Structures are given as structure tokens and as C-alpha cells.
Amino acid sequence: MQLPSSLVQLANERIEPFDCEGFLPGAGPADATIMFVGEAPGETEIHNGIPFSGRAGVIFDSYLDDLNIKREDIYVTSAVRSRPYKWGQTRAGVRRKYNRTPNQKEILAHAPVLDYEINRVQPQWIVPMGKIAYWRLLGTSPRLGDVTGRIQTHPIRQWEEANEAYIWTARNYNIFPIYHPAAILYNRSLEQTMKEYLNTLAAHALHI
Ligand code: URA
């Protein structure tokens, strides 16, 4: 889906004060039924221009395989569309940028982008992957295991410029929080639980 250039310009201006680089729009058809929302692109994604194309992307693709759907069938985006980075050093002492979790100001800077994507796509199902997406959409940070794999029918938060506040959408969405694919990379014991969650999502969202 093509984003209006004025929206991209606004997002770039707002993210400028922070240690973030690049801009990668979400991907997928504008009439997708399911929207997956991640955290922020990493180095690989900014380099090759495809959401979830690095190590976490391999896990993300396995989610889609389990659901028996393809990238063309879904919309995939994230709370922040630039890569938040921090400086560090390799073991050999070379200074380099490392991926990091976006903070609330960075999430706010790109809130209009995610709001636009959701408003255009109007997905039946929104799948926040991980804590950042959950907080962005629902405004709370529960222990993730308490909310993953369960359907919530609820409005989501969108940024209202006039009041400089997040407000709730008028409509309800079916929200199905799951673990961020990177969480599976670091904790393989979540794999089986994730498969059960995906079965639940398939049964309700895809009727299979
Ligand atoms: N993590 C995300 O949230 N999005 C990506 O595109 C890659 C990693």
C-alpha cells in the first residue's frame, strides 16, 4: 500500500531527533483481513526494504506457514517504521549500530503512520506481536503470557493531533496478541504454545 508522501515526510520529521534510521512502509494489500503489528524494522529490513526479512522474519514466515497463508494475504507493519539503533562495539572493538527497542516518543512519532494504515485497511483482525505493539494499540503493558492467544474485541488507540493524546477508535477490532517472532528465537520453549495460538487464530479468523 502506498503511503501519502506528506505522511512519510511528517513521520521522518518527527523521528529525526531520535537515533533511528531509514523508513520502511508496511507491506500487504489494502483489503487484508488480518494485520500483523510488530515493533520496528531492524538492520536487515532497512537494508533490503522488506518487513520481517531478517532472523525474526524466518520465524514470522513460519507463523504464516502454520496459518497456511502467504505474505500477499496479510498486511504486516509495526509501531515504528524506522530502525531504532544504539552504538556499541563488536568483540573486535569495531564501533557499530545495534538494533534496540523503540521508546514511547519514537512510537508517538510514527503513530500517524500506523493509524493511517489501520484506517485504510480496516482489518477484521489485528495481531499485535510482542509488548510494544500491545502497548501501542491497547495502552497497557500486562505480562504478555496473560494476554497472548486470547481474542479481545476492543477499540484501539489512535493518536489525536488536536488533543495531543491517544484516543480510542469508534469501532471494535478483533485483537489477537501473540509473541513477537524474536521472542521465539530467544526462547524456543514458546514454539509449541505459539503453534496452539496460531491454530486458534486460524479457526476464528480463517475459519479452518
Ligand atoms: N521486528 C519487527 O517488529 N519488524 C520487522 O520488520 C523486523 C523485526
CSV table of C-alpha atoms and ligand atoms in Angstrom, one decimal:
chain,number,residue,atom,x,y,z
A,1,MET,CA,0.0,0.0,0.0
A,2,GLN,CA,1.3,3.4,-1.0
A,3,LEU,CA,1.6,5.9,1.9
A,4,PRO,CA,0.9,9.6,1.1
A,5,SER,CA,4.2,11.4,0.8
A,6,SER,CA,3.1,14.1,3.2
A,7,LEU,CA,2.6,11.4,5.9
A,8,VAL,CA,6.0,9.9,5.3
A,9,GLN,CA,7.5,13.4,5.4
A,10,LEU,CA,5.8,14.1,8.7
A,11,ALA,CA,7.0,10.7,10.1
A,12,ASN,CA,10.6,11.5,9.0
A,13,GLU,CA,10.5,14.9,10.6
A,14,ARG,CA,9.1,13.6,13.9
A,15,ILE,CA,11.6,10.7,14.2
A,16,GLU,CA,14.6,13.0,13.2
A,17,PRO,CA,15.6,13.9,16.8
A,18,PHE,CA,16.0,10.3,17.8
A,19,ASP,CA,18.6,7.6,17.0
A,20,CYS,CA,16.6,6.0,14.2
A,21,GLU,CA,17.4,5.4,10.6
A,22,GLY,CA,15.5,4.7,7.4
A,23,PHE,CA,11.9,4.4,6.7
A,24,LEU,CA,10.1,1.2,5.6
A,25,PRO,CA,6.4,1.2,5.0
A,26,GLY,CA,4.2,-1.7,6.0
A,27,ALA,CA,3.5,-4.3,3.3
A,28,GLY,CA,0.4,-6.0,2.0
A,29,PRO,CA,-2.9,-5.5,0.3
A,30,ALA,CA,-5.1,-2.6,1.3
A,31,ASP,CA,-8.0,-5.0,1.8
A,32,ALA,CA,-6.3,-7.5,4.0
A,33,THR,CA,-8.4,-9.2,6.7
A,34,ILE,CA,-5.5,-9.7,9.1
A,35,MET,CA,-2.9,-7.1,10.1
A,36,PHE,CA,0.2,-8.2,12.0
A,37,VAL,CA,1.9,-5.4,14.0
A,38,GLY,CA,5.5,-5.7,15.1
A,39,GLU,CA,7.9,-3.4,16.9
A,40,ALA,CA,10.2,-1.7,14.4
A,41,PRO,CA,12.3,-2.8,11.5
A,42,GLY,CA,15.9,-3.9,12.2
A,43,GLU,CA,19.1,-3.6,10.3
A,44,THR,CA,18.2,-6.3,7.7
A,45,GLU,CA,14.8,-4.8,7.0
A,46,ILE,CA,16.1,-1.3,6.4
A,47,HIS,CA,18.8,-2.7,4.2
A,48,ASN,CA,16.6,-4.8,1.9
A,49,GLY,CA,13.3,-3.0,2.2
A,50,ILE,CA,11.2,-6.0,3.3
A,51,PRO,CA,9.4,-6.2,6.7
A,52,PHE,CA,10.5,-9.2,8.7
A,53,SER,CA,13.2,-10.3,6.4
A,54,GLY,CA,15.9,-10.9,9.0
A,55,ARG,CA,16.2,-13.6,11.6
A,56,ALA,CA,12.9,-12.8,13.2
A,57,GLY,CA,11.4,-12.9,9.7
A,58,VAL,CA,12.2,-16.6,9.4
A,59,ILE,CA,10.0,-17.2,12.5
A,60,PHE,CA,7.4,-14.8,11.1
A,61,ASP,CA,7.2,-16.8,7.9
A,62,SER,CA,6.8,-20.0,9.9
A,63,TYR,CA,3.7,-18.3,11.6
A,64,LEU,CA,2.3,-17.8,8.1
A,65,ASP,CA,3.1,-21.4,7.1
A,66,ASP,CA,1.3,-22.6,10.2
A,67,LEU,CA,-1.7,-20.4,9.3
A,68,ASN,CA,-1.4,-21.7,5.7
A,69,ILE,CA,-1.4,-18.2,4.3
A,70,LYS,CA,1.0,-16.1,2.3
A,71,ARG,CA,2.5,-12.6,2.7
A,72,GLU,CA,0.2,-11.4,-0.1
A,73,ASP,CA,-2.8,-12.4,2.0
A,74,ILE,CA,-1.9,-10.2,5.0
A,75,TYR,CA,-0.7,-6.8,6.0
A,76,VAL,CA,2.4,-6.5,8.1
A,77,THR,CA,3.6,-3.4,9.8
A,78,SER,CA,4.9,-2.2,13.1
A,79,ALA,CA,4.6,0.5,15.8
A,80,VAL,CA,7.7,2.3,14.4
A,81,ARG,CA,8.7,2.2,10.8
A,82,SER,CA,12.3,3.3,11.2
A,83,ARG,CA,15.1,1.3,12.8
A,84,PRO,CA,15.9,2.4,16.3
A,85,TYR,CA,19.6,1.9,17.0
A,86,LYS,CA,22.3,2.3,19.7
A,87,TRP,CA,26.0,2.5,19.3
A,88,GLY,CA,28.1,-0.4,20.6
A,89,GLN,CA,31.3,-2.3,19.9
A,90,THR,CA,31.9,-5.7,18.3
A,91,ARG,CA,34.2,-8.1,20.1
A,92,ALA,CA,36.9,-7.0,17.8
A,93,GLY,CA,36.4,-3.4,19.1
A,94,VAL,CA,34.7,-2.0,16.0
A,95,ARG,CA,32.0,0.6,16.7
A,96,ARG,CA,28.7,-0.3,15.1
A,97,LYS,CA,25.0,0.2,15.4
A,98,TYR,CA,22.8,-2.3,17.1
A,99,ASN,CA,19.0,-2.7,17.0
A,100,ARG,CA,17.1,-1.6,20.0
A,101,THR,CA,13.5,-1.4,21.3
A,102,PRO,CA,11.7,1.8,20.3
A,103,ASN,CA,10.8,4.2,23.2
A,104,GLN,CA,7.4,5.9,23.7
A,105,LYS,CA,8.5,9.1,21.9
A,106,GLU,CA,9.6,7.2,18.9
A,107,ILE,CA,6.3,5.2,18.9
A,108,LEU,CA,4.4,8.5,19.1
A,109,ALA,CA,6.5,10.0,16.2
A,110,HIS,CA,5.2,7.2,13.9
A,111,ALA,CA,1.7,6.9,15.4
A,112,PRO,CA,0.1,8.7,12.4
A,113,VAL,CA,1.6,6.1,10.1
A,114,LEU,CA,0.2,3.1,11.9
A,115,ASP,CA,-3.1,4.9,12.3
A,116,TYR,CA,-3.3,5.6,8.6
A,117,GLU,CA,-2.5,2.0,7.7
A,118,ILE,CA,-5.2,0.7,10.1
A,119,ASN,CA,-7.8,3.2,8.9
A,120,ARG,CA,-7.1,2.4,5.2
A,121,VAL,CA,-7.0,-1.4,5.6
A,122,GLN,CA,-9.8,-1.6,8.3
A,123,PRO,CA,-8.7,-5.2,9.1
A,124,GLN,CA,-11.1,-7.6,10.8
A,125,TRP,CA,-8.2,-8.9,12.9
A,126,ILE,CA,-5.2,-7.1,14.4
A,127,VAL,CA,-2.4,-9.3,15.7
A,128,PRO,CA,0.0,-7.3,18.0
A,129,MET,CA,3.2,-9.2,18.2
A,130,GLY,CA,5.0,-8.5,21.5
A,131,LYS,CA,4.8,-5.9,24.2
A,132,ILE,CA,5.5,-2.8,22.1
A,133,ALA,CA,2.7,-3.4,19.7
A,134,TYR,CA,0.4,-4.4,22.5
A,135,TRP,CA,1.1,-1.2,24.4
A,136,ARG,CA,0.8,1.0,21.3
A,137,LEU,CA,-2.7,-0.4,20.5
A,138,LEU,CA,-4.2,-1.1,23.9
A,139,GLY,CA,-2.3,1.3,26.2
A,140,THR,CA,-1.3,-1.2,28.9
A,141,SER,CA,1.7,-3.5,29.5
A,142,PRO,CA,0.4,-6.6,31.1
A,143,ARG,CA,2.6,-9.7,31.5
A,144,LEU,CA,2.5,-10.9,27.9
A,145,GLY,CA,1.7,-14.5,28.7
A,146,ASP,CA,-1.5,-13.3,30.4
A,147,VAL,CA,-2.9,-11.9,27.2
A,148,THR,CA,-1.4,-13.9,24.3
A,149,GLY,CA,-3.5,-16.4,22.4
A,150,ARG,CA,-6.8,-14.9,23.6
A,151,ILE,CA,-9.3,-12.9,21.5
A,152,GLN,CA,-10.2,-9.4,22.7
A,153,THR,CA,-12.8,-7.4,21.0
A,154,HIS,CA,-11.9,-3.9,21.7
A,155,PRO,CA,-11.2,-0.4,20.2
A,156,ILE,CA,-7.6,0.5,19.7
A,157,ARG,CA,-5.6,3.6,20.5
A,158,GLN,CA,-5.0,6.2,17.8
A,159,TRP,CA,-3.1,9.5,18.1
A,160,GLU,CA,-5.3,12.6,18.1
A,161,GLU,CA,-3.3,15.6,17.0
A,162,ALA,CA,-5.8,18.2,18.2
A,163,ASN,CA,-5.8,17.0,21.8
A,164,GLU,CA,-2.2,15.6,21.7
A,165,ALA,CA,-3.5,12.4,23.2
A,166,TYR,CA,-4.3,8.8,22.3
A,167,ILE,CA,-8.0,8.2,21.9
A,168,TRP,CA,-10.0,5.1,21.3
A,169,THR,CA,-11.3,4.2,17.9
A,170,ALA,CA,-15.1,4.2,17.5
A,171,ARG,CA,-15.0,0.7,16.2
A,172,ASN,CA,-14.0,-2.5,17.8
A,173,TYR,CA,-11.4,-4.8,16.3
A,174,ASN,CA,-10.8,-8.4,16.9
A,175,ILE,CA,-7.4,-8.4,18.6
A,176,PHE,CA,-5.3,-11.5,19.0
A,177,PRO,CA,-2.0,-10.8,20.8
A,178,ILE,CA,0.9,-13.2,20.2
A,179,TYR,CA,4.6,-13.3,20.9
A,180,HIS,CA,7.0,-11.3,18.8
A,181,PRO,CA,8.9,-13.7,16.5
A,182,ALA,CA,12.2,-12.6,18.0
A,183,ALA,CA,10.9,-13.9,21.4
A,184,ILE,CA,10.8,-17.4,19.9
A,185,LEU,CA,14.4,-17.0,18.7
A,186,TYR,CA,15.4,-16.5,22.3
A,187,ASN,CA,13.1,-18.9,23.9
A,188,ARG,CA,12.4,-22.0,21.8
A,189,SER,CA,10.1,-23.4,24.5
A,190,LEU,CA,7.5,-20.9,23.4
A,191,GLU,CA,7.3,-22.6,20.0
A,192,GLN,CA,4.6,-25.2,20.8
A,193,THR,CA,2.5,-22.6,22.6
A,194,MET,CA,2.7,-20.3,19.6
A,195,LYS,CA,1.5,-23.2,17.3
A,196,GLU,CA,-1.5,-23.6,19.5
A,197,TYR,CA,-2.2,-19.8,19.4
A,198,LEU,CA,-1.9,-19.9,15.6
A,199,ASN,CA,-4.4,-22.8,15.4
A,200,THR,CA,-6.8,-20.7,17.5
A,201,LEU,CA,-6.3,-17.7,15.1
A,202,ALA,CA,-6.8,-19.9,12.0
A,203,ALA,CA,-10.0,-21.3,13.5
A,204,HIS,CA,-11.5,-17.9,14.1
A,205,ALA,CA,-10.0,-15.6,11.5
A,206,LEU,CA,-9.7,-18.0,8.6
A,207,HIS,CA,-12.4,-20.5,9.6
A,208,ILE,CA,-10.1,-23.5,9.2
B,1,URA,N1,10.9,-6.7,14.1
B,1,URA,C1,9.8,-6.0,13.7
B,1,URA,O1,8.9,-5.7,14.6
B,1,URA,N2,9.6,-5.7,12.4
B,1,URA,C2,10.5,-6.1,11.5
B,1,URA,O2,10.2,-5.8,10.3
B,1,URA,C3,11.6,-6.8,11.9
B,1,URA,C4,11.8,-7.1,13.2
